[in-house]
Coordinates of C-alpha atoms in Angstrom, one line a residue:
X1 CA 8.2 -10.2 -24.9
X2 CA 6.0 -8.7 -27.6
X3 CA 2.5 -9.5 -28.6
X4 CA 0.3 -8.9 -31.7
X5 CA -1.0 -5.3 -32.3
X6 CA -4.3 -4.5 -30.6
X7 CA -7.2 -4.9 -33.0
X8 CA -9.4 -2.1 -31.7
X9 CA -8.2 0.5 -34.2
X10 CA -7.8 -1.9 -37.2
X11 CA -11.1 -1.1 -38.9
X12 CA -10.8 2.7 -38.8
X13 CA -7.2 2.8 -40.0
X14 CA -7.7 0.3 -42.8
X15 CA -10.6 2.5 -44.0
X16 CA -8.5 5.6 -43.8
X17 CA -5.7 4.0 -45.7
X18 CA -8.0 2.7 -48.4
X19 CA -9.7 6.1 -48.8
X20 CA -6.2 7.7 -49.1
X21 CA -5.1 5.5 -52.0
X22 CA -8.2 4.4 -53.9
X23 CA -9.0 7.9 -55.4
X24 CA -5.8 7.7 -57.2
X25 CA -6.7 4.5 -59.0
X26 CA -8.8 4.0 -62.0
X27 CA -11.9 1.7 -61.8
X28 CA -10.0 -1.1 -63.5
X29 CA -7.0 -0.7 -61.1
X30 CA -9.0 -0.8 -57.9
X31 CA -9.0 -4.6 -57.7
X32 CA -5.2 -4.8 -58.1
X33 CA -2.3 -4.5 -55.8
X34 CA 0.0 -1.5 -56.2
X35 CA 3.8 -1.4 -56.1
X36 CA 5.6 -0.9 -53.8
X37 CA 3.7 -3.6 -51.9
X38 CA 4.8 -1.9 -48.6
X39 CA 5.7 1.8 -48.7
X40 CA 8.0 1.5 -45.8
X41 CA 11.5 0.3 -44.9
X42 CA 11.3 -3.4 -45.3
X43 CA 14.6 -4.3 -47.1
X44 CA 16.6 -7.5 -47.8
X45 CA 13.5 -9.7 -48.2
X46 CA 13.6 -13.4 -47.9
X47 CA 10.4 -15.3 -48.6
X48 CA 8.9 -18.8 -48.4
X49 CA 5.4 -20.3 -49.1
X50 CA 4.0 -23.0 -47.0
X51 CA 0.7 -24.2 -48.5
X52 CA -1.3 -21.1 -49.2
X53 CA 0.5 -18.9 -46.7
X54 CA 3.6 -16.7 -47.3
X55 CA 6.2 -15.8 -44.8
X56 CA 8.8 -13.1 -45.2
X57 CA 11.8 -11.9 -43.1
X58 CA 13.6 -8.6 -43.4
X59 CA 16.3 -6.4 -41.9
X60 CA 16.1 -4.0 -38.9
X61 CA 19.8 -4.1 -38.0
X62 CA 20.4 -2.3 -34.6
X63 CA 16.8 -2.5 -33.6
X64 CA 15.6 -4.8 -30.8
X65 CA 13.9 -7.2 -31.1
X66 CA 15.3 -8.0 -34.5
X67 CA 14.8 -9.8 -37.9
X68 CA 11.0 -9.1 -38.3
X69 CA 8.9 -11.9 -39.7
X70 CA 5.7 -11.1 -41.6
X71 CA 2.8 -13.2 -42.9
X72 CA 0.5 -12.9 -45.9
X73 CA -2.2 -15.0 -47.6
X74 CA -2.2 -13.0 -50.8
X75 CA 1.4 -11.7 -51.3
X76 CA 0.3 -8.1 -51.1
X77 CA -1.1 -7.6 -47.6
X78 CA 1.4 -8.3 -44.8
X79 CA 1.3 -8.3 -41.0
X80 CA 4.0 -8.7 -38.4
X81 CA 3.9 -12.0 -36.6
X82 CA 7.2 -12.0 -34.7
X83 CA 10.9 -11.6 -34.6
X84 CA 13.8 -14.1 -34.7
X85 CA 15.3 -12.7 -31.5
X86 CA 14.6 -10.4 -28.6
X87 CA 18.3 -9.6 -28.3
X88 CA 21.0 -10.4 -30.9
X89 CA 23.9 -10.1 -28.5
X90 CA 24.6 -8.5 -25.1
X91 CA 27.6 -6.2 -25.8
X92 CA 28.4 -2.5 -25.6
X93 CA 27.5 -1.8 -29.2
X94 CA 24.1 -3.4 -29.1
X95 CA 23.5 -1.9 -25.6
X96 CA 24.4 1.6 -26.9
X97 CA 26.9 2.0 -24.1
X98 CA 30.5 2.9 -23.4
X99 CA 30.5 5.2 -26.4
X100 CA 29.7 2.4 -28.8
X101 CA 26.6 1.8 -31.0
X102 CA 25.4 -0.7 -33.6
X103 CA 24.0 1.9 -35.9
X104 CA 24.1 0.5 -39.5
X105 CA 25.3 -2.9 -38.2
X106 CA 23.4 -5.3 -35.8
X107 CA 22.1 -8.1 -38.0
X108 CA 21.9 -7.8 -41.8
X109 CA 20.2 -9.7 -44.7
X110 CA 18.5 -12.8 -43.5
X111 CA 17.6 -16.1 -45.2
X112 CA 14.2 -17.7 -44.4
X113 CA 13.8 -21.4 -45.4
X114 CA 11.2 -24.2 -44.7
X115 CA 12.4 -27.8 -44.7
X116 CA 10.7 -31.0 -43.5
X117 CA 8.3 -29.2 -41.3
X118 CA 10.7 -26.7 -39.8
X119 CA 11.5 -23.1 -40.4
X120 CA 15.1 -21.9 -40.5
X121 CA 16.0 -18.3 -40.3
X122 CA 19.7 -17.3 -40.6
X123 CA 21.4 -13.9 -40.5
X124 CA 24.9 -12.6 -40.0
X125 CA 26.4 -9.8 -37.9
X126 CA 29.5 -7.7 -37.9
X127 CA 28.5 -6.6 -34.4
X128 CA 28.8 -10.2 -33.0
X129 CA 31.2 -11.5 -35.6
X130 CA 29.0 -14.6 -36.1
X131 CA 26.5 -16.3 -38.3
X132 CA 23.2 -16.8 -36.4
X133 CA 20.7 -19.5 -37.3
X134 CA 17.2 -19.6 -35.6
X135 CA 15.0 -22.7 -35.8
X136 CA 11.4 -23.3 -35.0
X137 CA 8.6 -25.8 -35.7
X138 CA 5.9 -23.1 -35.4
X139 CA 6.8 -19.7 -37.0
X140 CA 3.7 -18.0 -35.7
X141 CA 3.5 -19.1 -32.1
X142 CA 6.7 -21.1 -31.4
X143 CA 10.0 -20.1 -29.9
X144 CA 13.1 -19.9 -31.9
X145 CA 16.2 -22.0 -30.9
X146 CA 19.5 -20.4 -31.8
X147 CA 22.8 -21.8 -33.0
X148 CA 25.7 -19.6 -34.0
X149 CA 29.2 -19.9 -35.2
X150 CA 32.1 -17.9 -36.6
X151 CA 32.7 -16.3 -39.0
X152 CA 30.0 -13.9 -40.1
X153 CA 29.1 -15.1 -43.7
X154 CA 28.1 -12.0 -45.8
X155 CA 24.7 -12.0 -47.5
X156 CA 24.4 -15.8 -47.3
X157 CA 21.7 -18.2 -48.5
X158 CA 21.1 -21.7 -47.1
X159 CA 20.2 -24.7 -49.3
X160 CA 19.0 -28.1 -48.1
X161 CA 20.1 -30.6 -50.8
X162 CA 18.1 -33.7 -51.7
X163 CA 21.0 -35.9 -50.5
X164 CA 20.5 -34.5 -46.9
X165 CA 23.5 -32.2 -47.0
X166 CA 23.1 -28.5 -46.1
X167 CA 25.1 -25.8 -47.8
X168 CA 25.7 -22.1 -47.3
X169 CA 26.4 -19.8 -50.2
X170 CA 27.8 -16.3 -49.7
X171 CA 30.1 -13.6 -50.9
X172 CA 30.6 -10.3 -52.8
X173 CA 32.0 -10.6 -56.3
X174 CA 33.5 -13.9 -55.6
X175 CA 30.7 -16.3 -54.5
X176 CA 31.6 -19.3 -52.4
X177 CA 29.9 -22.4 -51.0
X178 CA 30.5 -24.4 -47.9
X179 CA 28.8 -27.4 -46.3
X180 CA 27.2 -27.0 -42.9
X181 CA 27.1 -29.6 -40.1
X182 CA 23.8 -31.5 -39.8
X183 CA 22.9 -29.6 -36.6
X184 CA 23.9 -26.3 -38.3
X185 CA 26.4 -25.6 -35.5
X186 CA 29.2 -24.8 -37.8
X187 CA 30.9 -25.6 -41.1
X188 CA 32.2 -29.0 -42.2
X189 CA 36.0 -28.6 -42.4
X190 CA 37.7 -28.5 -45.8
X191 CA 34.4 -28.1 -47.8
X192 CA 34.7 -24.4 -48.7
X193 CA 35.2 -23.7 -52.4
X194 CA 34.7 -20.8 -54.8
X195 CA 31.4 -21.3 -56.7
X196 CA 31.7 -18.3 -59.1
X197 CA 34.9 -16.4 -59.4
X198 CA 33.5 -13.2 -60.8
X199 CA 29.7 -13.1 -60.3
X200 CA 29.6 -9.4 -61.4
X201 CA 30.9 -10.1 -64.9
X202 CA 27.5 -10.3 -66.8
X203 CA 27.0 -6.6 -65.8
X204 CA 30.3 -5.5 -67.3
X205 CA 33.7 -4.6 -66.0
X206 CA 33.2 -1.2 -64.5
X207 CA 31.5 -2.3 -61.2
X208 CA 30.9 -0.1 -58.2
X209 CA 29.2 -2.7 -55.9
X210 CA 30.1 -6.3 -56.6
X211 CA 27.5 -9.0 -56.9
X212 CA 26.1 -9.8 -53.4
X213 CA 22.8 -10.6 -51.7
X214 CA 22.9 -14.3 -52.8
X215 CA 19.7 -16.2 -52.8
X216 CA 19.6 -19.8 -54.3
X217 CA 16.5 -21.6 -55.6
X218 CA 15.9 -24.8 -57.5
X219 CA 13.2 -24.8 -60.2
X220 CA 12.8 -27.8 -62.4
X221 CA 16.2 -29.0 -63.5
X222 CA 18.1 -25.8 -62.7
X223 CA 19.5 -24.0 -59.7
X224 CA 19.1 -20.2 -59.9
X225 CA 21.3 -17.9 -57.9
X226 CA 20.0 -14.3 -57.6
X227 CA 22.4 -11.4 -56.9
X228 CA 22.4 -7.7 -56.9
X229 CA 25.2 -5.7 -58.7
X230 CA 25.8 -2.0 -59.2
X231 CA 27.7 -0.9 -62.3
X232 CA 29.4 2.4 -61.9
X233 CA 27.4 5.4 -63.2
X234 CA 24.4 3.1 -63.6
X235 CA 21.8 1.6 -61.2
X236 CA 21.4 -1.4 -59.0
X237 CA 20.8 -4.4 -61.2
X238 CA 19.5 -8.0 -60.8
X239 CA 21.7 -10.8 -61.9
X240 CA 20.8 -14.5 -62.2
X241 CA 23.2 -17.4 -62.6
X242 CA 22.0 -20.9 -63.4
X243 CA 23.3 -24.4 -63.4
X244 CA 22.0 -27.9 -63.4
X245 CA 24.3 -28.7 -60.5
X246 CA 24.4 -26.8 -57.3
X247 CA 28.2 -26.9 -57.5
X248 CA 28.3 -25.4 -61.0
X249 CA 29.5 -24.5 -63.5
X250 CA 27.1 -21.4 -63.7
X251 CA 26.2 -19.2 -66.6
X252 CA 24.9 -15.7 -65.8
X253 CA 22.9 -12.8 -67.2
X254 CA 21.3 -9.5 -66.3
X255 CA 17.5 -10.1 -65.8
X256 CA 16.3 -6.7 -64.6
X257 CA 17.5 -3.1 -64.7
X258 CA 14.7 -0.7 -63.8
X259 CA 14.8 2.2 -61.3
X260 CA 17.4 0.3 -59.1
X261 CA 14.8 -2.2 -58.0
X262 CA 16.9 -5.2 -57.1
X263 CA 18.1 -7.8 -54.5
X264 CA 15.8 -10.6 -53.6
X265 CA 14.5 -13.9 -55.0
X266 CA 11.7 -16.1 -56.3
X267 CA 8.3 -17.0 -54.9
X268 CA 5.5 -19.0 -56.5
X269 CA 1.7 -19.1 -55.8
X270 CA -0.4 -22.2 -55.3
X271 CA -1.8 -21.5 -58.8
X272 CA 1.6 -21.7 -60.4
X273 CA 2.3 -18.0 -61.0
X274 CA 5.8 -16.7 -60.2
X275 CA 7.0 -13.4 -58.8
X276 CA 10.4 -11.9 -57.8
X277 CA 10.5 -10.1 -54.5
X278 CA 12.9 -7.1 -54.6
X279 CA 13.4 -3.7 -53.0
X280 CA 14.1 -0.2 -54.1
X281 CA 16.2 2.5 -52.4
X282 CA 13.7 5.3 -52.0
X283 CA 15.5 8.0 -50.1
X284 CA 14.7 8.8 -46.5
X285 CA 11.8 6.4 -46.1
X286 CA 14.2 3.6 -46.7
X287 CA 14.3 0.5 -48.9
X288 CA 10.8 -0.4 -50.0
X289 CA 9.7 -3.8 -51.3
X290 CA 8.3 -4.5 -54.8
X291 CA 6.8 -7.6 -56.4
X292 CA 7.7 -8.3 -60.1
X293 CA 5.8 -10.8 -62.3
X294 CA 8.1 -13.6 -63.6
X295 CA 7.6 -15.7 -66.7
X296 CA 9.9 -18.4 -68.0
X297 CA 11.7 -18.4 -71.4
X298 CA 14.2 -21.1 -72.3
X299 CA 14.5 -22.0 -68.6
X300 CA 15.5 -18.4 -67.7
X301 CA 13.3 -16.2 -65.4
X302 CA 12.0 -13.2 -67.3
X303 CA 11.3 -10.4 -64.8
X304 CA 8.7 -7.6 -65.4
X305 CA 6.8 -6.5 -68.4
X306 CA 9.0 -5.5 -71.3
X307 CA 11.9 -5.2 -68.9
X308 CA 10.0 -2.9 -66.5
X309 CA 8.5 -3.3 -63.1
X310 CA 4.7 -2.8 -63.3
X311 CA 3.0 -0.3 -61.0
X312 CA 0.0 -2.7 -60.6
X313 CA -0.2 -6.4 -60.1
X314 CA -2.8 -9.1 -60.6
X315 CA -3.1 -9.6 -56.8
X316 CA -5.6 -8.4 -54.2
X317 CA -5.4 -4.6 -53.5
X318 CA -2.9 -3.9 -50.7
X319 CA -4.5 -1.9 -48.0
X320 CA -2.9 -3.3 -44.9
X321 CA 0.0 -1.2 -43.8
X322 CA -1.5 0.5 -40.7
X323 CA -2.1 -2.2 -38.0
X324 CA -0.2 -4.8 -40.1
X325 CA 3.3 -3.1 -40.1
X326 CA 2.7 0.1 -38.1
X327 CA -0.1 0.8 -35.6
X328 CA -1.4 3.3 -33.0
X329 CA -1.2 2.5 -29.3
X330 CA -3.0 4.2 -26.4
X331 CA -0.8 2.2 -23.9
X332 CA -3.9 0.9 -22.2
X333 CA -3.6 -2.8 -21.3
X334 CA -5.6 -5.5 -19.7
X335 CA -3.9 -6.6 -16.4
X336 CA -2.3 -9.6 -18.0
X337 CA -0.8 -7.6 -20.8
X338 CA 1.0 -5.0 -18.8
X339 CA 4.5 -6.3 -19.8
X340 CA 3.7 -6.6 -23.6
X341 CA 4.2 -4.2 -26.5
X342 CA 2.7 -4.7 -29.9
X343 CA 5.0 -6.2 -32.5
X344 CA 5.0 -2.9 -34.5
X345 CA 7.3 -1.4 -31.8
X346 CA 11.1 -1.8 -31.7
X347 CA 13.6 -0.3 -29.3
X348 CA 16.6 1.6 -30.7
X349 CA 19.2 -0.9 -29.6
X350 CA 18.8 -3.3 -26.6
X351 CA 16.5 -1.7 -24.0
X352 CA 17.1 -1.4 -20.3
X353 CA 14.0 -3.2 -19.1
X354 CA 13.9 -1.4 -15.7
X355 CA 13.7 2.0 -17.5
X356 CA 10.3 1.6 -19.2
X357 CA 7.0 0.6 -17.7
X358 CA 3.3 0.3 -18.6
X359 CA 2.4 -0.4 -14.9
X360 CA 3.7 2.5 -12.9
X361 CA 1.0 4.6 -14.4
X362 CA -1.6 2.5 -16.2
X363 CA -2.6 3.9 -19.6
X364 CA 0.8 5.5 -20.1
X365 CA 4.2 4.6 -21.3
X366 CA 6.7 5.7 -18.7
X367 CA 10.3 6.2 -19.8
X368 CA 13.1 6.7 -17.3
X369 CA 16.9 6.9 -17.4
X370 CA 19.8 5.4 -15.5
X371 CA 22.6 7.6 -17.0
X372 CA 23.3 11.0 -18.5
X373 CA 23.2 11.4 -22.2
X374 CA 23.9 14.3 -24.6
X375 CA 21.6 13.9 -27.6
X376 CA 18.8 12.0 -29.3
X377 CA 20.9 9.4 -31.1
X378 CA 22.8 8.5 -27.9
X379 CA 19.6 7.9 -25.9
X380 CA 18.6 4.3 -24.8
X381 CA 15.1 3.1 -24.6
X382 CA 13.9 5.2 -27.6
X383 CA 10.7 3.4 -28.7
X384 CA 10.3 3.4 -32.5
X385 CA 8.1 2.6 -35.4
X386 CA 8.6 2.9 -39.2
X387 CA 7.7 6.0 -41.1
X388 CA 5.8 5.3 -44.3
X389 CA 5.0 6.9 -47.6
X390 CA 3.8 8.6 -49.5
X391 CA 3.0 10.7 -46.3
X392 CA 2.7 9.8 -42.7
X393 CA 2.3 11.5 -39.3
X394 CA 2.4 10.8 -35.6
X395 CA 0.7 12.6 -32.7
X396 CA 1.5 12.0 -29.0
X397 CA 0.7 13.7 -25.7
X398 CA 3.3 13.9 -23.0
X399 CA 2.6 14.5 -19.3
X400 CA 5.5 16.6 -18.0
X401 CA 5.0 16.3 -14.2
X402 CA 7.9 13.9 -13.8
X403 CA 10.6 16.0 -15.5
X404 CA 13.6 17.0 -13.5
X405 CA 16.1 19.7 -14.2
X406 CA 18.1 18.8 -17.3
X407 CA 15.6 16.4 -18.7
X408 CA 14.6 16.2 -22.4
X409 CA 11.5 14.4 -23.7
X410 CA 9.8 14.4 -27.1
X411 CA 8.9 13.0 -30.5
X412 CA 11.7 12.5 -32.9
X413 CA 12.6 11.3 -36.4
X414 CA 15.5 9.0 -36.0
X415 CA 18.3 8.8 -38.4
X416 CA 21.9 10.1 -38.4
X417 CA 20.6 13.5 -39.4
X418 CA 17.7 13.7 -36.9
X419 CA 15.0 16.1 -35.9
X420 CA 12.7 16.3 -32.9
X421 CA 10.1 18.4 -31.1
X422 CA 9.9 18.2 -27.3
X423 CA 10.4 19.8 -23.9
X424 CA 13.6 20.7 -22.2
X425 CA 13.6 21.3 -18.4
X426 CA 16.3 23.8 -17.5
X427 CA 16.9 26.0 -14.4
X428 CA 13.5 25.1 -12.9
X429 CA 11.8 26.2 -16.2
X430 CA 10.5 24.3 -19.2
X431 CA 10.8 25.2 -22.9
X432 CA 9.3 23.8 -26.0
X433 CA 12.1 23.2 -28.5
X434 CA 12.5 21.9 -32.1
X435 CA 16.0 20.7 -32.8
X436 CA 17.9 19.4 -35.8
X437 CA 21.2 17.6 -35.4
X438 CA 23.5 14.6 -35.4
X439 CA 25.8 13.0 -33.0
X440 CA 28.4 15.8 -33.4
X441 CA 26.2 18.9 -33.5
X442 CA 22.6 19.8 -32.5
X443 CA 20.9 23.1 -33.2
X444 CA 17.8 24.5 -31.6
X445 CA 15.7 25.9 -34.5
X446 CA 13.0 27.4 -32.3
X447 CA 12.3 27.7 -28.6
X448 CA 9.2 28.7 -26.6
X449 CA 8.7 29.0 -22.9
X450 CA 6.3 26.3 -21.7
X451 CA 4.2 26.5 -18.6
X452 CA 1.6 23.8 -19.3
X453 CA 1.6 20.4 -17.5
X454 CA 1.4 18.5 -20.7
X455 CA 2.1 19.0 -24.4
X456 CA 0.7 17.6 -27.7
X457 CA 3.4 16.9 -30.3
X458 CA 3.2 16.1 -34.0
X459 CA 5.7 15.0 -36.7
X460 CA 4.6 15.0 -40.4
X461 CA 6.7 13.3 -43.1
X462 CA 6.4 13.7 -46.9
X463 CA 8.2 11.1 -48.9
X464 CA 6.2 11.5 -52.1
X465 CA 8.5 11.5 -55.1
X466 CA 11.4 11.4 -52.6
X467 CA 10.6 14.9 -51.3
X468 CA 11.9 13.7 -48.0
X469 CA 10.6 16.6 -46.0
X470 CA 9.4 16.7 -42.4
X471 CA 7.7 19.3 -40.2
X472 CA 6.8 19.5 -36.6
X473 CA 3.8 21.0 -34.8
X474 CA 2.5 21.4 -31.2
X475 CA -0.8 22.0 -29.5
X476 CA -2.1 22.7 -26.0
X477 CA -5.3 20.9 -26.4
X478 CA -4.8 18.4 -29.3
X479 CA -7.2 20.4 -31.5
X480 CA -5.5 23.6 -32.5
X481 CA -2.1 23.0 -34.0
X482 CA 0.8 25.4 -34.7
X483 CA 3.8 24.9 -36.9
X484 CA 7.1 25.0 -34.9
X485 CA 10.8 25.1 -35.8
X486 CA 12.1 24.5 -39.3
X487 CA 11.8 21.9 -42.1
X488 CA 13.9 18.8 -41.5
X489 CA 15.4 17.7 -44.8
X490 CA 15.5 14.0 -44.2
X491 CA 18.6 12.2 -45.5
X492 CA 19.1 8.4 -45.8
X493 CA 22.6 7.9 -44.5
X494 CA 24.8 4.7 -44.6
X495 CA 26.0 5.1 -41.0
X496 CA 22.5 4.3 -39.9
X497 CA 21.5 2.4 -43.1
X498 CA 17.8 2.6 -42.2
X499 CA 14.7 4.6 -43.2
X500 CA 13.6 7.3 -40.7
X501 CA 11.8 6.1 -37.6
X502 CA 9.2 7.8 -35.5
X503 CA 10.6 7.7 -31.9
X504 CA 9.4 8.4 -28.4
X505 CA 12.3 9.4 -26.3
X506 CA 13.4 10.7 -22.9
X507 CA 16.9 11.4 -21.5
X508 CA 18.6 13.1 -18.7
X509 CA 21.6 15.5 -18.7
X510 CA 21.9 16.3 -15.0
X511 CA 20.3 13.7 -12.8
X512 CA 18.4 10.4 -13.2
X513 CA 15.6 11.2 -10.8
X514 CA 12.9 12.1 -13.4
X515 CA 10.6 10.3 -15.8
X516 CA 8.3 11.1 -18.7
X517 CA 4.8 9.7 -19.4
X518 CA 3.4 9.3 -22.9
X519 CA -0.4 9.1 -23.1
X520 CA -0.7 7.6 -26.6
X521 CA 0.9 7.2 -30.0
X522 CA -1.4 7.9 -32.9
X523 CA -0.1 7.1 -36.4
X524 CA -2.0 8.1 -39.5
X525 CA -2.0 9.5 -43.0
X526 CA -2.1 13.3 -43.0
X527 CA -5.2 14.9 -44.4
X528 CA -3.3 17.2 -46.7

């Protein structure tokens, strides 16, 4: 189970974040939101408005728990309020066991809908081979009921028709539609049909990535189907098809081509303003969400200002990243909260519950192992949070008294091409190491004999203008810091398909008798 982030550090971090961004704004811009609305990996957005409150789901694939759900009252400031599931499926890939992993898979693009007092959140998974639908009456405090069925419908969108029927639209290039059972437990036989034979066509013939990411909406008399397409030697592009009937025929056009900002859908405000929610591939930090003003012309949505996505929006200034999407944690808990982690935390794959604890040493996160591993990306029970831009950093302190020979503990930046700083115990000695590697090869960039009982570790990320550079530092007292190792040139890779994550980790290479204690996790914006 996870609970909401602890509020004790909210004020100071909101102030720090505001001070970091406000000097860059002119006086007239200070009252406006800035794109991206979240400078962190929050891709594949799906959004609904209920009254004056907005809810949004996103993708975190192999992470557990999964399908994060966020809330906002102004479209620009978001906070995590829950997840659709604690565990997608219990198999070797999601358990990071038997040589298998779910990196780059798990669950993908979700669809969030609200219908007759209930929330419906659906996703699909190559890891399970199924389509998963989660249902709740209370998206903020209620539990989700799951139904699932085969097959796994790619990038699908659910539509509740006025006649009581429920449809699912999906596909890549060829877009199809099928009717669902009333209880959403599967498809109605012999209802599948092609909706649009070549949805990519409005973007030309030379297509690298066919139209996908379907999201369907009805506005006025028309149904609008949003898709993303990627013409060869060009950029990701937003397509919209429209029809006065859900079942077509549809006519389509390109509605936005700007910096690759694409894939998403429509949302309106209580005042009647319209926006498109989209995301942009932004290198190693991941896929970051943008809001784009929408006007209407001849019953077509017109995205942006003169075909461009504006940097500033007529919405309240967005200051809530820290504590809303990421947050520090000192691992201190009231007695009743000992089994809870704030929602900002996600495990890399399904965790082994017996191998982590906040009770064995109150005020510390204790990580243990029940098997031998070889490297950072194979390690279970790595506890992660998003990196964020333009710059971000994390500091932690590790108590080393529980290490056994062959143990490795530290602070890492998780992606296929990873880096970490930490302590290795070897031959009754300890060494501070900074390593860069992947699942096939790991290289120690610097090593230093370590005789202290604890160590302070720091990771610093620079994503400004896609610099995608990271450095590591260490300290004996948490005050005087020294650079250590080499620059990590962060690279967004498709095998992991996720922005870099800060990760606290521990693994064993010789025995499973040891453990590591993390005193705190402090996330912030670097001063320089």
